[in-house]
Coordinates of C-alpha atoms in Angstrom, one line a residue:
Chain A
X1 CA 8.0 -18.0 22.4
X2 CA 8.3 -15.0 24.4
X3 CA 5.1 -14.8 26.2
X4 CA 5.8 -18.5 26.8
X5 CA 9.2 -17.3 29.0
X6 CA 7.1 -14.7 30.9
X7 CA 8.0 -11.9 28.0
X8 CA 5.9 -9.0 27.1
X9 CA 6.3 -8.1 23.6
X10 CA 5.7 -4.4 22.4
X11 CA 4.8 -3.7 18.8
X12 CA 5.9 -0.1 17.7
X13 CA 5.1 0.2 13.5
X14 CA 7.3 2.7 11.8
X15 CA 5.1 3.6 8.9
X16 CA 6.6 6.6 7.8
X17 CA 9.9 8.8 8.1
X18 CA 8.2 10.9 11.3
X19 CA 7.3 8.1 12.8
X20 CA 10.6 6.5 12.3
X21 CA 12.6 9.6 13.5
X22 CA 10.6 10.1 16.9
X23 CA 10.8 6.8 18.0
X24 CA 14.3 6.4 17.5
X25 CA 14.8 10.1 19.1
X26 CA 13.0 8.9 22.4
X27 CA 13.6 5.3 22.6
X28 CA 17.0 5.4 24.8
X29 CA 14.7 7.4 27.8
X30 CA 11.4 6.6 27.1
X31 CA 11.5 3.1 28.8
X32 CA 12.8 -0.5 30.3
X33 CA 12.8 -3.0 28.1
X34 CA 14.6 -6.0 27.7
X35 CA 15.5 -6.1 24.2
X36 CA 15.0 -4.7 20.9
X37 CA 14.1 -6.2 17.8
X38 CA 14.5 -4.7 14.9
X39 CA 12.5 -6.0 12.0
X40 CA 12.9 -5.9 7.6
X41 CA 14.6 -1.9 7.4
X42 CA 17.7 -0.2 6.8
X43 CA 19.4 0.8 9.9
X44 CA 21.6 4.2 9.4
X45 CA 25.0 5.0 11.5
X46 CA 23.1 7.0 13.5
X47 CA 20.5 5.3 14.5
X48 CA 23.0 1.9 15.2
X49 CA 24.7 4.0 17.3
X50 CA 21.1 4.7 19.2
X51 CA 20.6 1.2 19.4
X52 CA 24.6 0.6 21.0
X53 CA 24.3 3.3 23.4
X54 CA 20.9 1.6 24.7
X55 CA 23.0 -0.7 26.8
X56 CA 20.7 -3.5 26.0
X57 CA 20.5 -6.5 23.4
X58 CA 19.6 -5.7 19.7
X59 CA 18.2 -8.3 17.2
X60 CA 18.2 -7.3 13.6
X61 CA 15.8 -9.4 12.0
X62 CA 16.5 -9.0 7.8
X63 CA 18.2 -5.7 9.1
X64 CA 21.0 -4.2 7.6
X65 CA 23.0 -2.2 8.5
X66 CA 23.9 -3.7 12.1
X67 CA 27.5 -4.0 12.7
X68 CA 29.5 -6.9 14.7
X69 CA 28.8 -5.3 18.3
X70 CA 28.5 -7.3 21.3
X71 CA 24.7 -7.6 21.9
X72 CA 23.9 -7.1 18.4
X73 CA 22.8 -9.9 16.8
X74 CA 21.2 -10.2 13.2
X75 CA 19.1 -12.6 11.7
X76 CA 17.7 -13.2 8.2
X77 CA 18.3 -15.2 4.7
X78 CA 21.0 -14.1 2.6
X79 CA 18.8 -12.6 -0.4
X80 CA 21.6 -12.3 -2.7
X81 CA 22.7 -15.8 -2.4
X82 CA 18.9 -16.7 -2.7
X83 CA 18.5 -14.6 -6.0
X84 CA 21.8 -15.9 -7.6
X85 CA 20.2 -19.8 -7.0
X86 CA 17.1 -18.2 -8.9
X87 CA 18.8 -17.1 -11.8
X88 CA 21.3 -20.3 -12.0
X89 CA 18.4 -22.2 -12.0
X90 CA 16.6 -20.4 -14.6
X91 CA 19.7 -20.5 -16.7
X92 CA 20.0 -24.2 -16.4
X93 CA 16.3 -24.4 -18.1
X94 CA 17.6 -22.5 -20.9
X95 CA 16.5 -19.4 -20.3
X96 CA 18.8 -16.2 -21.5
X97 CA 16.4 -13.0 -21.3
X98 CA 15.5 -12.7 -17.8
X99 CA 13.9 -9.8 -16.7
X100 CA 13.2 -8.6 -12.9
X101 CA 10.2 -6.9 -11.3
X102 CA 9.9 -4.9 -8.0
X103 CA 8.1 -2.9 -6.5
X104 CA 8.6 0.9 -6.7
X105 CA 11.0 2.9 -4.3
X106 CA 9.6 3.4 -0.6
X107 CA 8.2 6.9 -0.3
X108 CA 9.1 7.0 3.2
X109 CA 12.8 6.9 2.3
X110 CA 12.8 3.2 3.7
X111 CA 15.3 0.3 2.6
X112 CA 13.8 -2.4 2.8
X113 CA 15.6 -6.4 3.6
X114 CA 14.0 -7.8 0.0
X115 CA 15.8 -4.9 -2.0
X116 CA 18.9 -6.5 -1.8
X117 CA 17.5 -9.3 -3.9
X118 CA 17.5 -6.7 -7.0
X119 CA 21.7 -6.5 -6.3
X120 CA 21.3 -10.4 -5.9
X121 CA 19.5 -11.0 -9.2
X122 CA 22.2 -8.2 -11.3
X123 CA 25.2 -10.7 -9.5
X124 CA 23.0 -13.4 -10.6
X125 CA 22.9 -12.4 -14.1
X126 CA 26.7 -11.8 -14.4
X127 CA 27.7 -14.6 -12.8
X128 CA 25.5 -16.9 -16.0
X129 CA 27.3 -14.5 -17.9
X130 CA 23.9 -13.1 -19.5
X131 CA 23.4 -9.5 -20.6
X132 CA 20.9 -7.1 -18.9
X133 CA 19.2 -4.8 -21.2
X134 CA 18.1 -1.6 -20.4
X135 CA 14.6 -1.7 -19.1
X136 CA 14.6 -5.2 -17.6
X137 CA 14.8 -4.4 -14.2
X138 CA 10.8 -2.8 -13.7
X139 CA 9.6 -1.1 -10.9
X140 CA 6.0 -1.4 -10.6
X141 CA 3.3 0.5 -8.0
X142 CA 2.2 -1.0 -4.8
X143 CA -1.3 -1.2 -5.9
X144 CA -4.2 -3.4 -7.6
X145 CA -2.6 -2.3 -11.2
X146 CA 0.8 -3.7 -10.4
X147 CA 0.1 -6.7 -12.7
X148 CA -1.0 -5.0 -16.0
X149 CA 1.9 -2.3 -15.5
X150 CA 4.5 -5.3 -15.5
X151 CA 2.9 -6.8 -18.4
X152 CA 2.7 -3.8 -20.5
X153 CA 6.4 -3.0 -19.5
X154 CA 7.3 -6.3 -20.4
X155 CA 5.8 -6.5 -23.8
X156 CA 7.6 -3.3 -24.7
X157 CA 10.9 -5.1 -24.1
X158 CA 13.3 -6.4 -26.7
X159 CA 14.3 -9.2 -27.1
X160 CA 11.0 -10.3 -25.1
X161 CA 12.0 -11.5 -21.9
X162 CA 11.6 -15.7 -21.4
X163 CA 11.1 -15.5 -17.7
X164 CA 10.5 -12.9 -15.1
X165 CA 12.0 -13.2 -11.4
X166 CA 9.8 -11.3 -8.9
X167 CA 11.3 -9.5 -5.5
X168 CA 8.1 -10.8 -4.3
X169 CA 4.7 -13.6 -4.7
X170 CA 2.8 -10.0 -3.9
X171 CA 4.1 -8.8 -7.6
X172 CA 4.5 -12.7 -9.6
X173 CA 0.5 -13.8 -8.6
X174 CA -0.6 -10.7 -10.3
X175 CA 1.6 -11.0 -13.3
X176 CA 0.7 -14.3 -13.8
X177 CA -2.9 -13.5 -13.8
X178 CA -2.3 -10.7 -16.2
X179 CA 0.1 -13.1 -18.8
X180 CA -3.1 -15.6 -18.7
X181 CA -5.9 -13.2 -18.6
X182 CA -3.8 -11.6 -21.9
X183 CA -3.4 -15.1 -23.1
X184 CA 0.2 -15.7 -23.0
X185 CA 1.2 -19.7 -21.5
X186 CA 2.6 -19.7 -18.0
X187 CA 5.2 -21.7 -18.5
X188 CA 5.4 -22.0 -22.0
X189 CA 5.3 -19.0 -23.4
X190 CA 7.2 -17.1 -20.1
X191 CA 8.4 -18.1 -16.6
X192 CA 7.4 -16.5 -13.5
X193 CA 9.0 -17.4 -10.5
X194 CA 8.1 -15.3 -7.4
X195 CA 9.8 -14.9 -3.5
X196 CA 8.1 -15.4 -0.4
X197 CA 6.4 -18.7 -0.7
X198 CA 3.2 -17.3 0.9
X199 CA 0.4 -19.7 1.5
X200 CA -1.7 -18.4 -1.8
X201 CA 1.6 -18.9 -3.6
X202 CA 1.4 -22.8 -3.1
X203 CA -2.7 -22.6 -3.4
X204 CA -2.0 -21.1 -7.1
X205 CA 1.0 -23.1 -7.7
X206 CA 3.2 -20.2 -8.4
X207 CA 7.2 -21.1 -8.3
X208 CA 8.7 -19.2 -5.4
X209 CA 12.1 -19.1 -3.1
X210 CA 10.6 -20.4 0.4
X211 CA 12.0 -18.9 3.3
X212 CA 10.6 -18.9 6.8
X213 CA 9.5 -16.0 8.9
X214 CA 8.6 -17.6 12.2
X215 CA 11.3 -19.3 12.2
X216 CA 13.4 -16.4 12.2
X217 CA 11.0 -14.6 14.1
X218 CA 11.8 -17.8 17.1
X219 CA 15.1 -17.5 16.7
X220 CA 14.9 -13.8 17.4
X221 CA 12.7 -14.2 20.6
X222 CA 15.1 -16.7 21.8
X223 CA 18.2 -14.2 21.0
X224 CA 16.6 -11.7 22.9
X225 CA 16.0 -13.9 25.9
X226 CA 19.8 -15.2 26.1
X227 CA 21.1 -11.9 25.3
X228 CA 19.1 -10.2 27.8
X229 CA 19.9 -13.2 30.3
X230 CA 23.6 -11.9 30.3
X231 CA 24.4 -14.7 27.6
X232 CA 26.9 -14.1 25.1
X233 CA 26.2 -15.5 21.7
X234 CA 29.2 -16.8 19.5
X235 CA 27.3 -16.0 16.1
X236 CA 26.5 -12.3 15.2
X237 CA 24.8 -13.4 12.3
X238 CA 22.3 -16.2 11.6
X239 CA 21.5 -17.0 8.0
X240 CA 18.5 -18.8 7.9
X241 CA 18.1 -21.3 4.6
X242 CA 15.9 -20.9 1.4
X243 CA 14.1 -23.2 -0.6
X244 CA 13.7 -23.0 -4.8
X245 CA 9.8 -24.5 -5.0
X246 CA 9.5 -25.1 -8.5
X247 CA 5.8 -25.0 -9.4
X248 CA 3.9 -24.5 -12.5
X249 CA 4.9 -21.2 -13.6
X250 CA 8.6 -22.5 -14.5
X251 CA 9.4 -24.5 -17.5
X252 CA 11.9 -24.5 -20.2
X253 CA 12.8 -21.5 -22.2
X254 CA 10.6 -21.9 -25.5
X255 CA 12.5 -22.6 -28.9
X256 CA 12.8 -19.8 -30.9
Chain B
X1 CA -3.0 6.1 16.4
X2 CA -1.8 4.7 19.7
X3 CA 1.7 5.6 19.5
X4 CA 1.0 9.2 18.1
X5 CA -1.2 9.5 21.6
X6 CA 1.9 8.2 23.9
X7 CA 0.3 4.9 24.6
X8 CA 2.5 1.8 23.7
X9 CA 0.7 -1.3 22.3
X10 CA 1.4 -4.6 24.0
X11 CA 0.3 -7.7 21.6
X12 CA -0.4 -11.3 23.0
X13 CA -1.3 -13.9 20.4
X14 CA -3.5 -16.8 21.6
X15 CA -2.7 -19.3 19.4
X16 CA -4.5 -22.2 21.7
X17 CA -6.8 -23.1 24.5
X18 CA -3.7 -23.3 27.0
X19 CA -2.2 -19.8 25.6
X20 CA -5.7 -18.5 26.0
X21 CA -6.5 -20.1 29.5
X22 CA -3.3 -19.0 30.6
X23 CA -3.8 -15.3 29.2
X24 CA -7.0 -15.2 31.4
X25 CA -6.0 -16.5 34.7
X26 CA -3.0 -14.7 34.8
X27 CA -4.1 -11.1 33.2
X28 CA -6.2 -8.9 35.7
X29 CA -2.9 -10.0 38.6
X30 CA -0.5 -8.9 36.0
X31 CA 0.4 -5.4 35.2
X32 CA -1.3 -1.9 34.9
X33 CA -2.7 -1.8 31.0
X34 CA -4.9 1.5 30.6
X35 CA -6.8 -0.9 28.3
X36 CA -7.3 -4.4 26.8
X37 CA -8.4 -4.9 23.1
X38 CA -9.7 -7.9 22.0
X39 CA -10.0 -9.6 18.6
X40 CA -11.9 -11.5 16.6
X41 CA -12.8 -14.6 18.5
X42 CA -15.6 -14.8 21.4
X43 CA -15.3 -14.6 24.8
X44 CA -17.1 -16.8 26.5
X45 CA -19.3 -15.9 30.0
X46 CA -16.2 -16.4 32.1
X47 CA -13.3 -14.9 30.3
X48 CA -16.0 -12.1 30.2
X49 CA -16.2 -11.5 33.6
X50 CA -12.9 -12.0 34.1
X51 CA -12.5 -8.7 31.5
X52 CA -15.5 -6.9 33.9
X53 CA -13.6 -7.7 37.2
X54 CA -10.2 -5.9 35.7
X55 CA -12.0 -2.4 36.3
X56 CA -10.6 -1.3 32.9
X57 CA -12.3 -0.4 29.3
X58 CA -12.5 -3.5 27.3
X59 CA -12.9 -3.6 23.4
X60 CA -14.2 -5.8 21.2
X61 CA -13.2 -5.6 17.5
X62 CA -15.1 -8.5 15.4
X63 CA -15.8 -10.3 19.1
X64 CA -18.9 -12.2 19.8
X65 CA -19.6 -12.2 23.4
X66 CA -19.3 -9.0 24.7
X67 CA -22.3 -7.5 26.3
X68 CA -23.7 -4.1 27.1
X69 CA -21.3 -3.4 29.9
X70 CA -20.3 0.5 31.1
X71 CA -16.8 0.3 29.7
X72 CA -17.0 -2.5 27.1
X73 CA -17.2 -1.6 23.8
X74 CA -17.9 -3.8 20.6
X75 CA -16.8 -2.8 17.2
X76 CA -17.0 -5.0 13.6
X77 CA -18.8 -5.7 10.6
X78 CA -22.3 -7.5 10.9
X79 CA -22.0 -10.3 9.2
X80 CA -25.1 -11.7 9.1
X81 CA -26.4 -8.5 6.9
X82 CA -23.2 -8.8 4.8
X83 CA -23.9 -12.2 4.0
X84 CA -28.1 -11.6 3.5
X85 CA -26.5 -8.8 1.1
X86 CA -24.1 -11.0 -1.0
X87 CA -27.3 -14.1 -1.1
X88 CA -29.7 -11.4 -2.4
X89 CA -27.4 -10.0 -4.5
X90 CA -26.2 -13.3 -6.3
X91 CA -30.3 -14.0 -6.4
X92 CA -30.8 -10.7 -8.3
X93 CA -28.2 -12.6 -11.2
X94 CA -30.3 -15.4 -11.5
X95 CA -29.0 -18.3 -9.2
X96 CA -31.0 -20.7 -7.3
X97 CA -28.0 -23.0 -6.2
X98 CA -26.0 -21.5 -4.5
X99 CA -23.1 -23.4 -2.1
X100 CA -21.3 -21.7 1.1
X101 CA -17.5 -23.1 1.2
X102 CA -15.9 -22.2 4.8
X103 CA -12.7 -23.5 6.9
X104 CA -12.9 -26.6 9.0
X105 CA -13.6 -25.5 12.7
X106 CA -11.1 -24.7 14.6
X107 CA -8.9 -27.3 16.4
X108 CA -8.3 -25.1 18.9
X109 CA -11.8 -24.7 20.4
X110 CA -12.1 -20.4 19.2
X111 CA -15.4 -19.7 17.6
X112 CA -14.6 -17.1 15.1
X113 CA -16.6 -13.4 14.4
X114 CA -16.0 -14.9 10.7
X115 CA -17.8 -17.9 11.3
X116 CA -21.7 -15.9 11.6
X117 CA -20.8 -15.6 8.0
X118 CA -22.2 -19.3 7.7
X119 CA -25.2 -18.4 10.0
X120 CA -25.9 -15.2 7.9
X121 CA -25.4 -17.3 4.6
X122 CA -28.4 -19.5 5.9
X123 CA -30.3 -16.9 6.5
X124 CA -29.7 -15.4 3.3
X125 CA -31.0 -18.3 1.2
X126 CA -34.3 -18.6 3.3
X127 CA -34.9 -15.0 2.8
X128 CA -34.8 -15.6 -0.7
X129 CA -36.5 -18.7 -0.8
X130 CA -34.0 -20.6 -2.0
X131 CA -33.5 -24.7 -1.3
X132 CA -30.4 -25.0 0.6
X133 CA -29.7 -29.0 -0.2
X134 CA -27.3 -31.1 2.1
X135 CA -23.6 -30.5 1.3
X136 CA -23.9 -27.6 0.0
X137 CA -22.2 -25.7 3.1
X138 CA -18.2 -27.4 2.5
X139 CA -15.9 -27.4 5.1
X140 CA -12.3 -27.4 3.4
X141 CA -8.7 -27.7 5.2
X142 CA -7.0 -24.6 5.6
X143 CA -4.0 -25.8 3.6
X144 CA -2.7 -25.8 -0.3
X145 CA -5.4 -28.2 -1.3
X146 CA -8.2 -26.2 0.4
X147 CA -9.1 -25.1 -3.7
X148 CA -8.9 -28.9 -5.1
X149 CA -10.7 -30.1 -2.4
X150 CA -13.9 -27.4 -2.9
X151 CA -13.5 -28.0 -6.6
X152 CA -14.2 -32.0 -5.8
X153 CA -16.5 -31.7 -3.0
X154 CA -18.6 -29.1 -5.5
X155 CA -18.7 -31.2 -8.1
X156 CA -20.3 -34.0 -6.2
X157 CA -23.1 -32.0 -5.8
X158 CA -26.9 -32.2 -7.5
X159 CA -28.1 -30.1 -8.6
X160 CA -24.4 -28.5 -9.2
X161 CA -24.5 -25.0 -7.9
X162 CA -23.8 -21.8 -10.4
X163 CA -22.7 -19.6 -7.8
X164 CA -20.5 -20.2 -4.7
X165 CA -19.9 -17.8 -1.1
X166 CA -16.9 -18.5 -0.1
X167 CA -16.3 -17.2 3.6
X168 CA -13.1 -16.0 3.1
X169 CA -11.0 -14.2 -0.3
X170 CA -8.9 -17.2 1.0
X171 CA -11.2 -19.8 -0.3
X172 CA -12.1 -18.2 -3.2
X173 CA -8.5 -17.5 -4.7
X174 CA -7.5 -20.8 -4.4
X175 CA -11.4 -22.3 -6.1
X176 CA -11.2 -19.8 -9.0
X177 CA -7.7 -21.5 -9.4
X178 CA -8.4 -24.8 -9.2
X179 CA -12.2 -24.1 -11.5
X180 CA -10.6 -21.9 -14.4
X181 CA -7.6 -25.1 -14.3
X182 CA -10.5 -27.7 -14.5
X183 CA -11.4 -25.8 -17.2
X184 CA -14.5 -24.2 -15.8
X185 CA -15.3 -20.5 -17.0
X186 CA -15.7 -18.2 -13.9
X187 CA -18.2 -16.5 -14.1
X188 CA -19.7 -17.6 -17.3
X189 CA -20.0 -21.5 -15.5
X190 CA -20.4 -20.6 -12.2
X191 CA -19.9 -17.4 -10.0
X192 CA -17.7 -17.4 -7.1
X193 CA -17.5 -14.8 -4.5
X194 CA -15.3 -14.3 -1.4
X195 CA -15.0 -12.1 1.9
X196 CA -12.9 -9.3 2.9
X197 CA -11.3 -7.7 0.0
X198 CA -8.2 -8.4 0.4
X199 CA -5.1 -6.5 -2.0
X200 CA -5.1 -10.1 -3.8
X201 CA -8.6 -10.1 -4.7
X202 CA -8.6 -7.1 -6.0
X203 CA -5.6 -7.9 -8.0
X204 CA -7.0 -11.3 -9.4
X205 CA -10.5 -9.7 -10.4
X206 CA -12.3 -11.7 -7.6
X207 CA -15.4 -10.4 -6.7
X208 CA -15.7 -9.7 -2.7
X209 CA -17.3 -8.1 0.5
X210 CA -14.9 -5.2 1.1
X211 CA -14.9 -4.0 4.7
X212 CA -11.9 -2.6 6.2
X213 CA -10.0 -3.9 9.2
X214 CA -7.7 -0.2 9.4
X215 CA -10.7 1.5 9.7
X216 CA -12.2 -0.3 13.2
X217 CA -8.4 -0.7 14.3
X218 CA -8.5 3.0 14.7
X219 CA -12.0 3.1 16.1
X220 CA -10.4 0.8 18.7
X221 CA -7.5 2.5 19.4
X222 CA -9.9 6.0 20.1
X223 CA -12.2 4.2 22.0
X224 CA -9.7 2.6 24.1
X225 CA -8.2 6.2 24.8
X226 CA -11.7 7.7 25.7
X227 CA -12.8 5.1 27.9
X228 CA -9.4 5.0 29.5
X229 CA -9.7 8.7 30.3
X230 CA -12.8 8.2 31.9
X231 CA -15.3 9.4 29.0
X232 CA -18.6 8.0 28.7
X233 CA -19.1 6.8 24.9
X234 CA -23.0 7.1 24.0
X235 CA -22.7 3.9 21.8
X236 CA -21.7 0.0 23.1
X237 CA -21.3 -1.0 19.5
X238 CA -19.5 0.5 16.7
X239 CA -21.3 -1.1 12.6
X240 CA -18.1 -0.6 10.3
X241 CA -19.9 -0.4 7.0
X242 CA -19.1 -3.6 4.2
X243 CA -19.5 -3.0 0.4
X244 CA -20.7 -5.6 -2.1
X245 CA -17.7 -5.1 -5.2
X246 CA -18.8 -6.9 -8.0
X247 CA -15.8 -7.9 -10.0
X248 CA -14.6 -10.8 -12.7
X249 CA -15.8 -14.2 -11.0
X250 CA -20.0 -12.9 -10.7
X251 CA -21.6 -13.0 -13.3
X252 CA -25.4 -14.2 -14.4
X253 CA -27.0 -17.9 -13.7
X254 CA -25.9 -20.2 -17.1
X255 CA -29.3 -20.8 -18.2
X256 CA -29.8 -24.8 -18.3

């Protein structure tokens, strides 16, 4: 998209709070750019302000924290609307005990887009009108043992959860793995319904909420073109839509 | 590693033959890079000269086609040992028949480093002196049915292999899948292996060839600072080590 135009497009990875601090520290001087894009993190007051006194175009892609400011546009689904459609639809199947598993907090002091899916799946919950016990919402590593540690955290739970809604397919292909591998039915015993859609997540027929990146990532490239162009946009926010896939790791809550 | 040393890092994806014509015609007019990186496919004789005439240090991370050049510099896996490794190793266990599952080729005319794999596969099995019938190298799509379509295309196979390379953990999540829901046991039936080590594979117990893209990125990155400061590196290619890691899906032949 951008190369096609005659754009360059400059990769800069923020892995850690260092990294994050100097970039933002020597952005406004270091260079001329176009546009920025912003992509999947928390932005703080400060660092908006950064980006506003830039004088050029800023694309949040699943940002937040960007405010309505000319030449700030943002771009991403709505994760808690995406999470309450999860839990409706796992009501409607009869399900009651739903727990939730995510990854554990960012060491790098990170917020990430996909945690406001955890606020989404608490409104969720509320809005069915169903309790959330202590303990339900479990924060697992970011590591090879992330499956086992959600099962063994969900066994300890009472009353036994009848499905599981995952922030991410990264966390329910692993859990699903580790419910078989431990013998429990996928659906029948527990739902697992994951986020994402990534390719392996249709190859293993794991239930999911689809949304797509590139599209969002095209829609950026384009806003940075127009923006940059001297356009003005009338939108300063584009939700992009998501999909429930039902697969084979939802079914019907079992009979008690 | 390229940010921490001042240097921004410019990406261009060539998704195609007109992204990647157009990339070569139009890059040694273009700008003033210190350095260009490439990855992963090959470079044929005239997009490697083109890379000579630009009078700047080339890299070649997993790229066939780069030769001994002052200022080129190769670095990657080999393959072809990786794959003679994972043959013997799956010899050593018993298994005579053994199939190779891969990705149709590329509609877009790129000849992948992934794609020795195959080559070192063959050589593998005549190593060991082991029959390697017609069909038993698949070529699957690279979409959700990739695993059906191995499962089908193996079971039309005599004499049914008990162990299967894939040439990616790509193919061999989605085959475990689609065996273990055919009811096959993996490994008991038939062993499967896959390629890369990927977090996934390591999560689902697949066995794998771990090697470690991070690792040569940042051998790429230092090289491409050296030679861009005019050192003189003693070595045009750069082995990045793989490991065999023997997990759930290998196990010994079934005996008949």
């Amino acid at each position: 998209m951008l190369a096609s135009q005659g754009y360059d497009l400059l990769s800069y990875r923020l892995a850690n709070a260092d990294q994050r601090r100097d970039f933002f520290s020597s952005m406004p001087v270091k260079r001329n750019a176009d546009a920025v894009i912003i992509s999947s993190f928390d932005i703080s007051e400060t660092e908006r302000r950064t980006l506003e006194q830039l004088g050029m175009p800023v694309i949040g892609v699943n940002t937040i924290g960007l405010t309505e400011q000319r030449d700030m546009i943002s771009i991403g689904v709505d994760e808690i609307i995406a999470m309450r459609q999860t839990v409706h639809q796992l009501a409607g199947l009869g399900h009651r005990n739903i727990a939730f598993i995510c990854k554990q907090q960012d060491s790098n002091g990170f917020i990430w887009e996909a945690d406001q899916r955890i606020e989404g799946f608490r409104l969720g919950m509320a809005a069915e009108g169903l309790n959330l016990p202590d303990g339900y919402i479990i924060a697992v590593q970011d590591n090879e043992f992330a499956g086992a540690e959600a099962l063994s955290s969900l066994l300890a739970l009472s009353p036994r959860p009848t499905a599981v809604c995952c922030i991410s397919d990264e966390n329910a292909i692993p859990l699903v793995h580790a419910l078989r591998s431990y013998g429990f039915r996928v659906p029948e015993d527990i739902s697992v319904i994951g986020f994402d859609d990534w390719p392996m997540a249709q190859a293993l027929n794991i239930s999911t909420v689809r949304h797509d990146p590139r599209s969002y990532g095209a829609l950026a490239a384009d806003a940075a073109i127009r923006l940059s162009r001297g356009e003005i946009l009338t939108e300063s926010c584009i939700v992009v839509p998501t999909t429930l896939m039902l697969r084979g790791t939802t079914g019907p809550a079992p009979r008690d």
